[in-house]
Coordinates of C-alpha atoms in Angstrom, one line a residue:
Chain A
M1 CA -29.4 -22.8 -13.3
E2 CA -28.8 -20.2 -10.8
N3 CA -30.1 -16.6 -10.9
I4 CA -27.9 -13.8 -10.4
I5 CA -28.9 -10.1 -10.4
L6 CA -26.0 -7.7 -11.1
V7 CA -26.5 -4.1 -9.8
E8 CA -23.9 -2.1 -11.7
D9 CA -24.4 1.4 -13.4
D10 CA -21.5 1.4 -15.8
K11 CA -23.2 -0.1 -19.1
I12 CA -20.1 -1.7 -20.5
L13 CA -19.1 -3.4 -17.4
R14 CA -22.7 -4.6 -16.7
E15 CA -22.9 -6.1 -20.4
E16 CA -19.6 -7.8 -20.4
L17 CA -19.9 -9.2 -16.7
K18 CA -23.3 -10.5 -17.9
I19 CA -21.9 -12.3 -21.1
F20 CA -18.9 -13.6 -18.7
L21 CA -21.2 -15.1 -16.1
Q22 CA -23.6 -16.6 -18.8
K23 CA -20.7 -18.3 -20.5
N24 CA -20.2 -19.8 -17.0
G25 CA -23.6 -21.2 -16.6
F26 CA -25.5 -18.5 -14.8
N27 CA -28.7 -16.8 -15.6
V28 CA -28.2 -13.0 -15.2
Q29 CA -30.3 -10.1 -14.7
T30 CA -29.1 -6.6 -15.1
P31 CA -31.6 -4.0 -13.9
D32 CA -30.9 -0.4 -14.8
N33 CA -33.6 1.4 -13.1
F34 CA -32.0 2.0 -9.6
E35 CA -34.8 3.8 -8.3
T36 CA -36.8 0.7 -7.5
I37 CA -33.9 -1.6 -7.4
V38 CA -34.6 -3.1 -3.9
E39 CA -38.2 -3.9 -4.9
Y40 CA -36.8 -5.4 -8.1
I41 CA -34.5 -7.7 -6.2
L42 CA -37.2 -8.7 -3.7
E43 CA -39.7 -9.6 -6.4
N44 CA -37.3 -11.6 -8.6
E45 CA -35.6 -13.8 -5.6
P46 CA -32.4 -14.4 -7.3
S47 CA -29.8 -16.9 -5.8
L48 CA -27.3 -14.1 -5.5
V49 CA -26.9 -10.4 -6.0
L50 CA -23.7 -8.7 -7.2
L51 CA -23.7 -5.1 -5.8
D52 CA -21.6 -2.1 -7.0
L53 CA -21.4 0.5 -4.4
N54 CA -21.0 3.7 -6.5
L55 CA -24.5 3.9 -7.9
P56 CA -26.7 6.9 -8.9
I57 CA -29.7 7.7 -6.8
Y58 CA -28.9 5.4 -3.8
D59 CA -25.6 4.4 -2.5
G60 CA -24.7 0.5 -2.6
Y61 CA -24.6 0.6 1.2
H62 CA -28.2 1.6 1.5
I63 CA -29.5 -1.0 -0.8
C64 CA -27.6 -3.6 1.0
R65 CA -29.3 -2.4 4.4
E66 CA -32.7 -2.4 2.8
L67 CA -32.4 -5.7 1.3
R68 CA -31.2 -7.2 4.5
K69 CA -34.1 -5.9 6.4
K70 CA -36.5 -8.2 4.3
S71 CA -34.2 -11.0 3.0
N72 CA -31.3 -13.2 3.4
I73 CA -30.2 -13.3 -0.2
P74 CA -26.4 -13.9 -0.6
I75 CA -24.9 -10.4 -1.6
I76 CA -21.4 -10.1 -2.8
I77 CA -20.2 -6.3 -2.9
V78 CA -18.1 -5.5 -6.0
T79 CA -16.6 -2.2 -6.0
S80 CA -13.5 0.0 -6.8
R81 CA -13.4 1.2 -3.2
N82 CA -10.9 -0.8 -1.6
T83 CA -10.0 0.4 1.6
D84 CA -10.5 -1.7 4.7
I85 CA -13.0 0.6 6.2
D86 CA -15.3 0.2 3.2
E87 CA -14.9 -3.7 3.5
L88 CA -15.8 -3.4 7.2
I89 CA -18.9 -1.2 6.7
G90 CA -20.0 -3.6 4.0
I91 CA -19.7 -6.7 6.0
N92 CA -21.3 -5.0 8.9
L93 CA -24.4 -3.9 6.8
G94 CA -24.7 -7.8 6.1
A95 CA -23.0 -8.3 2.7
D96 CA -21.7 -11.8 2.4
D97 CA -18.3 -10.9 0.5
F98 CA -16.4 -8.2 -0.8
I99 CA -14.6 -8.1 -4.1
T100 CA -12.6 -4.9 -5.5
K101 CA -12.3 -4.0 -9.0
P102 CA -10.7 -4.7 -11.5
Y103 CA -11.9 -8.1 -10.7
N104 CA -9.9 -11.3 -10.8
T105 CA -12.6 -13.2 -12.7
Q106 CA -11.4 -16.6 -11.5
I107 CA -11.6 -15.4 -7.9
L108 CA -15.1 -13.7 -8.6
L109 CA -16.3 -17.1 -10.0
A110 CA -14.9 -19.0 -7.0
R111 CA -16.6 -17.0 -4.6
I112 CA -19.9 -16.8 -6.3
G113 CA -19.6 -20.8 -6.4
A114 CA -18.7 -20.8 -2.6
L115 CA -21.5 -18.5 -1.4
L116 CA -24.0 -20.3 -3.5
K117 CA -23.0 -23.6 -2.1
R118 CA -23.1 -22.1 1.4
S119 CA -26.6 -20.8 1.1
S120 CA -28.0 -24.0 -0.8
L121 CA -27.7 -26.7 1.8
D122 CA -26.3 -28.9 -1.0
N123 CA -22.9 -30.2 0.4
K124 CA -22.8 -33.7 -0.8
K125 CA -22.0 -33.4 -4.2
D126 CA -18.6 -31.6 -3.7
N127 CA -16.4 -34.4 -2.3
L128 CA -16.9 -36.6 -5.3
L129 CA -16.5 -36.2 -8.9
K130 CA -17.7 -38.9 -11.2
Y131 CA -16.5 -39.6 -14.7
N132 CA -17.7 -42.7 -16.4
D133 CA -16.3 -45.5 -14.3
I134 CA -13.9 -43.4 -12.4
E135 CA -14.6 -41.8 -8.9
L136 CA -12.3 -38.9 -7.9
N137 CA -12.2 -38.2 -4.2
L138 CA -11.7 -34.5 -3.8
L139 CA -11.0 -34.7 -0.1
N140 CA -7.9 -37.0 -0.3
A141 CA -6.9 -36.9 -3.8
T142 CA -7.4 -40.5 -4.7
I143 CA -9.1 -42.4 -7.5
F144 CA -11.4 -45.2 -7.3
Y145 CA -11.5 -47.4 -10.5
K146 CA -12.9 -51.0 -11.0
G147 CA -12.2 -51.9 -7.3
Q148 CA -8.6 -50.2 -7.1
N149 CA -7.6 -47.1 -5.3
L150 CA -5.0 -44.9 -6.6
E151 CA -3.2 -42.1 -4.6
L152 CA -2.2 -39.0 -6.5
T153 CA -0.2 -36.0 -5.5
K154 CA -2.1 -32.9 -5.0
N155 CA -0.7 -31.4 -8.3
E156 CA -1.4 -34.5 -10.2
F157 CA -5.0 -34.4 -8.8
K158 CA -5.4 -30.8 -9.9
I159 CA -4.3 -31.6 -13.6
L160 CA -6.7 -34.6 -13.7
C161 CA -9.7 -32.8 -12.4
Y162 CA -9.0 -29.8 -14.8
L163 CA -9.2 -32.1 -17.7
I164 CA -12.2 -33.8 -16.6
E165 CA -14.0 -30.6 -15.8
N166 CA -13.2 -29.6 -19.3
K167 CA -13.8 -33.0 -21.0
G168 CA -14.3 -32.9 -24.6
K169 CA -12.4 -29.8 -24.9
I170 CA -8.8 -29.4 -26.0
I171 CA -6.7 -27.6 -23.1
S172 CA -3.5 -26.0 -24.5
R173 CA -0.1 -26.1 -22.6
Q174 CA -0.5 -22.4 -22.0
D175 CA -3.9 -22.8 -20.6
F176 CA -2.9 -25.4 -18.4
I177 CA 0.3 -23.5 -17.1
E178 CA -2.0 -20.5 -16.4
Y179 CA -4.6 -22.5 -14.6
L180 CA -2.2 -24.4 -12.5
W181 CA -0.4 -21.0 -11.3
Q182 CA -3.7 -19.8 -10.2
T183 CA -4.0 -22.9 -7.9
D184 CA -0.4 -22.1 -6.3
F185 CA 1.4 -24.6 -8.6
F186 CA 4.1 -22.5 -10.4
V187 CA 4.9 -24.9 -13.1
D188 CA 7.1 -24.2 -16.2
D189 CA 6.9 -26.0 -19.5
A190 CA 9.2 -29.0 -18.5
T191 CA 7.5 -29.7 -15.1
L192 CA 4.2 -29.7 -16.8
T193 CA 5.3 -32.5 -19.2
V194 CA 6.8 -34.3 -16.4
N195 CA 3.8 -34.2 -14.1
I196 CA 1.6 -35.3 -17.0
T197 CA 3.7 -38.4 -17.9
R198 CA 3.9 -39.3 -14.3
L199 CA 0.2 -39.1 -14.1
R200 CA -0.4 -41.3 -17.3
K201 CA 1.9 -43.8 -15.9
K202 CA 0.0 -43.9 -12.6
L203 CA -3.4 -44.2 -14.4
E204 CA -2.1 -47.1 -16.5
S205 CA -1.0 -48.7 -13.4
I206 CA -4.6 -49.3 -12.4
G207 CA -5.9 -50.0 -15.8
I208 CA -6.9 -46.6 -17.2
K209 CA -5.2 -46.6 -20.5
D210 CA -4.9 -43.8 -23.1
F211 CA -7.0 -41.5 -20.9
I212 CA -5.3 -38.4 -21.6
Q213 CA -4.8 -37.8 -25.2
T214 CA -2.1 -35.5 -26.7
K215 CA -3.2 -33.4 -29.8
R216 CA 0.1 -32.4 -31.5
G217 CA 0.5 -28.7 -31.4
L218 CA -2.7 -28.0 -29.7
G219 CA -2.7 -29.4 -26.1
Y220 CA -4.4 -32.2 -24.0
I221 CA -7.9 -33.6 -24.1
V222 CA -10.0 -36.1 -22.1
K223 CA -12.8 -37.3 -24.2
Chain B
M1 CA 21.8 39.0 26.3
S2 CA 25.2 38.9 28.0
L3 CA 26.4 41.9 30.4
V4 CA 29.1 42.9 27.9
Q5 CA 26.7 43.2 25.2
Y6 CA 24.4 45.3 27.5
L7 CA 27.1 47.7 28.6
K8 CA 28.4 48.0 25.0
D9 CA 24.8 49.0 23.9
K10 CA 24.9 51.7 26.7
I11 CA 28.3 52.9 26.1
F12 CA 27.3 56.2 24.6
F13 CA 25.1 56.9 27.3
L14 CA 27.5 56.0 30.1
S15 CA 30.5 57.9 28.4
L16 CA 28.3 60.9 28.0
N17 CA 27.3 60.9 31.8
F18 CA 31.0 60.1 32.8
L19 CA 32.2 63.0 30.7
I20 CA 29.7 65.5 32.2
F21 CA 30.6 64.3 35.6
I22 CA 34.3 64.8 35.0
C23 CA 33.5 68.4 33.7
V24 CA 31.3 69.1 36.9
A25 CA 33.9 67.5 39.0
F26 CA 36.6 69.6 37.8
F27 CA 34.4 72.6 38.1
I28 CA 33.7 72.1 41.7
L29 CA 37.3 71.2 42.6
Y30 CA 38.4 74.4 40.8
S31 CA 36.0 76.2 43.0
N32 CA 37.6 74.8 46.1
I33 CA 34.7 72.8 47.3
N34 CA 35.9 69.7 49.3
L35 CA 36.7 66.6 47.5
K36 CA 34.1 64.9 49.7
I37 CA 31.5 66.7 47.9
V38 CA 32.8 65.4 44.6
V39 CA 32.4 61.9 45.7
F40 CA 28.9 62.5 47.3
I41 CA 27.9 64.0 43.7
F42 CA 29.4 60.9 42.2
I43 CA 27.3 58.7 44.3
I44 CA 24.0 60.6 43.8
W45 CA 24.6 60.8 40.2
F46 CA 25.7 57.3 39.4
F47 CA 23.8 55.3 42.1
P48 CA 20.4 55.7 40.3
I49 CA 21.8 55.1 36.8
I50 CA 23.6 51.9 37.9
S51 CA 20.5 50.6 39.8
Y52 CA 18.3 51.4 36.9
M53 CA 20.7 49.6 34.6
S54 CA 21.0 46.8 36.6
I55 CA 17.3 46.2 37.0
D56 CA 16.9 46.8 33.3
Y57 CA 19.7 44.3 32.6
I58 CA 18.2 41.7 34.8
K59 CA 14.5 42.0 33.2
N60 CA 16.0 41.9 29.5
N61 CA 18.1 39.0 30.5
K62 CA 15.4 37.0 32.1
Y63 CA 13.1 37.5 29.3
F64 CA 15.5 36.5 26.6
N65 CA 16.9 33.6 28.5
D66 CA 13.4 32.2 29.1
I67 CA 12.8 32.4 25.5
Y68 CA 16.0 30.8 24.6
S69 CA 15.7 27.9 26.9
L70 CA 12.0 27.4 25.6
L71 CA 13.5 27.3 22.0
E72 CA 16.3 24.9 22.8
N73 CA 13.7 22.4 24.2
L74 CA 11.2 22.6 21.4
D75 CA 11.9 20.5 18.4
K76 CA 9.0 22.2 16.4
K77 CA 10.7 25.7 16.7
Y78 CA 8.0 27.4 14.9
L79 CA 5.5 26.7 17.7
L80 CA 7.5 29.1 20.1
P81 CA 4.7 32.0 19.8
E82 CA 2.1 29.6 21.2
L83 CA 4.2 28.9 24.3
L84 CA 5.2 32.5 25.2
E85 CA 4.1 33.3 28.7
D86 CA 2.6 36.7 29.7
T87 CA 4.9 39.2 31.0
E88 CA 4.9 42.5 32.6
F89 CA 8.2 43.5 31.1
L90 CA 7.0 46.2 28.4
N91 CA 9.6 45.4 25.7
G92 CA 8.7 41.7 26.3
K93 CA 5.0 42.4 26.0
I94 CA 5.4 44.2 22.8
L95 CA 7.6 41.5 21.2
N96 CA 5.3 38.7 22.3
D97 CA 2.6 40.4 20.7
I98 CA 4.4 41.0 17.4
L99 CA 5.7 37.2 17.5
K100 CA 2.1 36.1 17.9
T101 CA 0.9 38.1 15.0
V102 CA 3.5 36.9 12.8
N103 CA 2.9 33.4 13.8
R104 CA -0.8 33.6 13.2
D105 CA -0.4 34.9 9.7
M106 CA 2.1 32.3 9.0
H107 CA -0.3 29.5 10.0
E108 CA -3.0 31.1 7.5
H109 CA -0.4 31.0 4.8
I110 CA 0.4 27.5 5.6
K111 CA -3.2 26.4 5.9
V112 CA -3.7 27.5 2.2
Y113 CA -1.0 25.1 1.0
E114 CA -2.2 22.2 3.3
I115 CA -5.7 22.6 1.9
K116 CA -4.5 22.7 -1.7
N117 CA -2.5 19.6 -1.1
Q118 CA -5.4 17.7 0.5
E119 CA -7.6 18.7 -2.3
Y120 CA -5.0 17.5 -4.9
Q121 CA -4.8 14.2 -2.9
E122 CA -8.5 13.7 -2.8
Y123 CA -8.8 14.3 -6.5
V124 CA -6.1 11.7 -7.2
E125 CA -7.9 9.1 -5.1
M126 CA -11.1 9.9 -6.9
W127 CA -9.4 9.4 -10.1
V128 CA -7.9 6.1 -9.3
H129 CA -11.4 4.8 -8.2
E130 CA -13.0 6.2 -11.3
I131 CA -10.1 4.7 -13.7
K132 CA -10.6 1.2 -12.1
T133 CA -13.9 1.0 -14.0
P134 CA -12.8 1.2 -17.6
I135 CA -10.0 -0.9 -16.8
S136 CA -12.3 -3.5 -15.5
S137 CA -14.5 -3.4 -18.5
S138 CA -11.6 -3.9 -20.8
K139 CA -10.5 -6.8 -18.9
L140 CA -14.0 -8.3 -19.0
I141 CA -14.3 -7.7 -22.8
I142 CA -11.0 -9.3 -23.1
K143 CA -12.1 -12.3 -21.0
N144 CA -15.3 -12.7 -23.3
N145 CA -13.3 -12.6 -26.3
T146 CA -10.0 -14.4 -25.6
N147 CA -7.4 -14.6 -28.6
E148 CA -3.7 -13.7 -29.2
I149 CA -4.5 -10.1 -29.7
T150 CA -6.6 -9.5 -26.6
Q151 CA -4.0 -11.5 -24.5
K152 CA -1.4 -8.9 -25.5
I153 CA -3.8 -6.1 -24.7
D154 CA -4.5 -7.8 -21.3
M155 CA -0.8 -7.6 -20.6
Q156 CA -0.6 -3.9 -21.3
L157 CA -3.6 -3.4 -19.1
N158 CA -1.7 -5.1 -16.2
T159 CA 1.0 -2.5 -16.7
I160 CA -1.3 0.2 -16.6
E161 CA -2.9 -1.3 -13.5
N162 CA 0.3 -1.2 -11.8
F163 CA 1.0 2.4 -12.5
V164 CA -2.4 3.5 -11.2
E165 CA -1.6 1.5 -8.0
Q166 CA 1.7 3.1 -7.8
V167 CA 0.1 6.6 -8.1
L168 CA -2.4 5.9 -5.4
Y169 CA 0.4 4.7 -3.0
Y170 CA 2.7 7.6 -3.7
S171 CA -0.3 10.1 -3.3
K172 CA -1.1 8.6 0.2
S173 CA 2.4 8.0 1.2
D174 CA 2.6 11.2 3.3
N175 CA -0.2 10.2 5.4
L176 CA -0.8 6.6 5.2
E177 CA -2.2 6.7 8.9
K178 CA -5.5 7.0 7.6
D179 CA -5.6 3.8 5.7
Y180 CA -3.9 0.8 7.3
L181 CA -4.8 -2.3 9.2
I182 CA -2.4 -4.4 11.0
K183 CA -3.3 -8.2 11.1
N184 CA -1.4 -11.4 11.5
I185 CA -0.3 -12.1 8.0
N186 CA 1.0 -15.3 6.5
L187 CA 3.9 -14.5 4.3
D188 CA 3.5 -17.6 2.3
I189 CA 0.0 -16.5 1.1
V190 CA 1.0 -12.7 0.5
V191 CA 3.9 -14.0 -1.7
K192 CA 1.8 -16.4 -3.7
N193 CA -0.8 -13.6 -4.2
I194 CA 1.9 -11.4 -5.9
I195 CA 3.1 -14.5 -8.0
K196 CA -0.2 -15.0 -9.3
K197 CA -0.9 -11.3 -9.8
N198 CA 2.2 -11.4 -12.2
A199 CA 1.6 -14.8 -13.6
K200 CA 1.0 -13.9 -17.3
E201 CA 4.5 -11.9 -17.2
L202 CA 6.3 -14.4 -15.6
I203 CA 5.1 -17.4 -17.5
L204 CA 5.7 -15.5 -20.8
N205 CA 9.2 -14.5 -19.7
K206 CA 9.9 -18.3 -18.7
I207 CA 10.8 -17.3 -15.2
K208 CA 11.1 -20.0 -12.8
I209 CA 9.6 -19.7 -9.3
E210 CA 10.5 -21.2 -6.1
T211 CA 9.0 -20.4 -2.8
D212 CA 9.9 -21.4 0.7
C213 CA 8.0 -19.4 3.1
E214 CA 6.1 -21.8 5.3
D215 CA 5.2 -21.0 8.7
S216 CA 6.2 -17.3 8.6
F217 CA 3.5 -15.2 10.3
V218 CA 4.1 -11.5 10.7
Y219 CA 2.1 -8.6 12.0
T220 CA 1.9 -6.0 9.3
D221 CA -0.7 -4.4 6.7
S222 CA -1.1 -7.0 3.7
K223 CA -2.3 -4.6 1.2
W224 CA 0.8 -2.3 1.5
L225 CA 3.0 -5.4 1.8
E226 CA 1.4 -6.7 -1.5
F227 CA 2.3 -3.4 -3.2
I228 CA 5.9 -3.5 -2.1
L229 CA 6.4 -7.1 -3.2
N230 CA 4.8 -6.4 -6.4
Q231 CA 7.3 -3.6 -7.2
I232 CA 10.2 -5.7 -6.4
V233 CA 8.7 -8.7 -8.6
I234 CA 8.0 -6.0 -11.5
N235 CA 11.7 -5.1 -11.1
S236 CA 13.0 -8.6 -11.3
I237 CA 11.0 -9.3 -14.3
K238 CA 12.2 -6.0 -15.9
Y239 CA 15.8 -6.6 -15.4
K240 CA 16.0 -10.4 -15.8
K241 CA 18.7 -12.0 -17.9
E242 CA 18.0 -13.6 -21.3
E243 CA 17.9 -17.2 -20.4
N244 CA 17.2 -19.4 -17.2
S245 CA 15.9 -16.7 -15.1
Y246 CA 14.5 -17.4 -11.7
I247 CA 13.1 -15.7 -8.8
K248 CA 13.3 -17.3 -5.4
F249 CA 11.1 -16.3 -2.4
Y250 CA 12.2 -17.6 1.2
T251 CA 12.1 -16.9 4.7
K252 CA 14.8 -17.0 7.5
K253 CA 14.1 -16.7 11.1
D254 CA 16.5 -15.6 13.7
K255 CA 15.9 -14.5 17.4
D256 CA 13.9 -11.5 16.8
N257 CA 13.1 -11.3 13.2
I258 CA 11.6 -13.0 10.3
I259 CA 13.5 -12.1 7.2
L260 CA 11.9 -12.4 3.6
F261 CA 14.3 -12.7 0.8
I262 CA 13.5 -12.2 -2.8
E263 CA 16.3 -13.3 -4.9
D264 CA 16.7 -13.1 -8.7
N265 CA 19.5 -13.9 -11.2
G266 CA 18.9 -10.8 -13.4
I267 CA 21.3 -8.3 -14.6
G268 CA 22.1 -6.8 -11.3
I269 CA 23.0 -3.4 -10.3
E270 CA 26.1 -1.5 -10.6
D271 CA 28.2 -1.0 -7.6
K272 CA 28.1 2.8 -8.0
D273 CA 24.2 2.7 -8.0
I274 CA 23.3 0.4 -5.3
D275 CA 23.4 3.0 -2.5
K276 CA 21.0 5.3 -4.5
V277 CA 18.3 2.8 -5.5
F278 CA 15.8 3.9 -3.0
E279 CA 16.2 7.5 -3.8
K280 CA 13.2 9.3 -5.3
G281 CA 13.5 9.4 -9.1
F282 CA 16.5 7.2 -9.3
T283 CA 16.9 5.4 -12.5
G284 CA 20.6 4.5 -12.6
E285 CA 22.4 2.6 -15.2
N286 CA 19.7 0.2 -15.6
G287 CA 16.8 2.5 -15.7
R288 CA 18.5 4.3 -18.6
K289 CA 19.7 1.3 -20.7
Y290 CA 17.1 -1.2 -20.5
S291 CA 13.8 0.6 -20.3
K292 CA 12.1 3.8 -19.1
S293 CA 11.8 3.7 -15.4
T294 CA 10.1 6.3 -13.3
G295 CA 12.3 5.7 -10.3
M296 CA 9.5 5.8 -7.9
G297 CA 8.8 2.2 -7.1
L298 CA 11.5 1.7 -4.8
Y299 CA 11.3 4.8 -3.4
I300 CA 7.5 4.3 -2.4
C301 CA 8.6 0.8 -1.1
K302 CA 11.2 2.2 1.2
K303 CA 8.7 5.0 2.3
L304 CA 6.0 2.4 3.4
C305 CA 8.5 0.1 5.1
D306 CA 9.7 3.0 7.3
K307 CA 6.2 3.8 8.2
L308 CA 5.6 0.0 8.9
G309 CA 8.8 -0.3 11.0
L310 CA 10.2 -2.9 8.4
K311 CA 13.6 -2.8 7.3
I312 CA 14.1 -3.3 3.4
S313 CA 17.6 -3.7 1.9
L314 CA 19.2 -4.8 -1.4
K315 CA 22.3 -6.6 -2.1
S316 CA 23.5 -7.0 -5.7
K317 CA 26.5 -7.5 -8.0
K318 CA 26.3 -6.6 -11.6
N319 CA 25.3 -9.6 -13.7
E320 CA 24.8 -11.6 -10.7
G321 CA 21.2 -10.6 -9.8
V322 CA 19.7 -8.9 -6.8
V323 CA 18.6 -9.9 -3.5
V324 CA 16.2 -7.9 -1.6
T325 CA 15.6 -8.4 2.0
I326 CA 12.7 -7.2 4.2
K327 CA 13.0 -7.7 8.0
F328 CA 10.0 -8.0 10.1
N329 CA 10.7 -7.7 13.8
I330 CA 8.5 -10.0 15.7
L331 CA 9.0 -8.8 19.1
D332 CA 8.7 -5.1 18.7
Y333 CA 5.4 -3.7 20.1
Y334 CA 4.0 -2.4 16.9
Y335 CA 4.3 1.3 16.5
Y336 CA 3.4 3.6 13.7
R337 CA 6.0 6.2 12.6

């Protein structure tokens, strides 16, 4: 599990963000002594630091600069200051990324993920997603199953990946639609049904039957 | 100062002199002195007067002509006192002095208002940044406790966010030169960002989205453009028809421009209101009937577009929807107005 240190002075924001990140599989520390924050971070060696700019005692920029003197720990600045100048200063002081409040939580997660991937040299596992006997190639949106290759459209592939990533959980149509919109696929009710039907047909054509199950009134699930 | 005006001003003095001269002349003639003496006296009497008045007239005329031509060539006429040249002409010297004193005092007076305005603007900016924190906290709490009720609250928070953003841009709209960055922007990405930003509302209202903005790169500030598009989309959502609503985003290129179209099939705008939609505080028929509207959204959009050198315009027929177009000139060397 990856360790994240969250440097934020607003108590509620700190607690809620901690809960959110923990739900998404991260170990989170939230120090509240900002006097010795730099030493704290260096001692605890997290995988990533989320740094707010408006802190008491030391400015976020100062902390960033001090950290960079001694360490290459990934730093994402999260702040309500959103002028381009703030972003430029942050990047010049060594921050790896810059996110403004109020956060789009999905973007925050995506960027944390991307930054962690970059800093650990673990690139191999991205391109392939395995589920039982099915191999999904994320680079070219194809599936490999019992010796057969199946090409899917980008959007069908998105749907399939989302179901597999949430295997065992029922995904409501509403959830699906909202998720797909965030991937630039602006579906409506009818289009979603059509896509899932098409996807099922294609899966059946290479022998994967009853893969996507419908729970009446609740949504879809892949067990 | 024209010659006629000058003479009119001196008419009393001249008439008096002439009258007295006539009296003297009569007296002399009556005393049987030669007419030639009268002429001589006339010359000695009036030559100094006329030469003095000529010089006086010329000096005055030059002084005022100089000032008037300065005034004509200045577009910021209140700067006149700064440009006055020193002069030996006494009346001019005094007048210049007075003008400069008055000018200085006016500047002090204006400075008071400028400072007040700046302080107010700084306060608004600080407020906007502060309020983002409780909004973020609320959104995170909702994220960690997803259910039907919190989803409703989340949408209300989105509305609050939009108003906060509007306040920020309105307060900055007079001197945006402090915060803009021109980059090469992919319109497709900007459009999609705005769609995603309004995803919940669009999905809830079952509004179909179509986009066709491939290969459209323009030079502009992406944050401002996103704000502008957001206002337009918010309007489309607000004034949509009951069923089968859509919003289409597409671009067209011509020789000098890339034009972005945002088309919806909402309730449209009345003919009589169309020319006024970009006016400050304009709410029109729709604003009054359908929902409370501040009338500021499009006004700020127009202001931002003007500053960025973009042409924004709007076509609509009642009940037939609205098409907003934004024209990006791709050949213009960019200049900030």
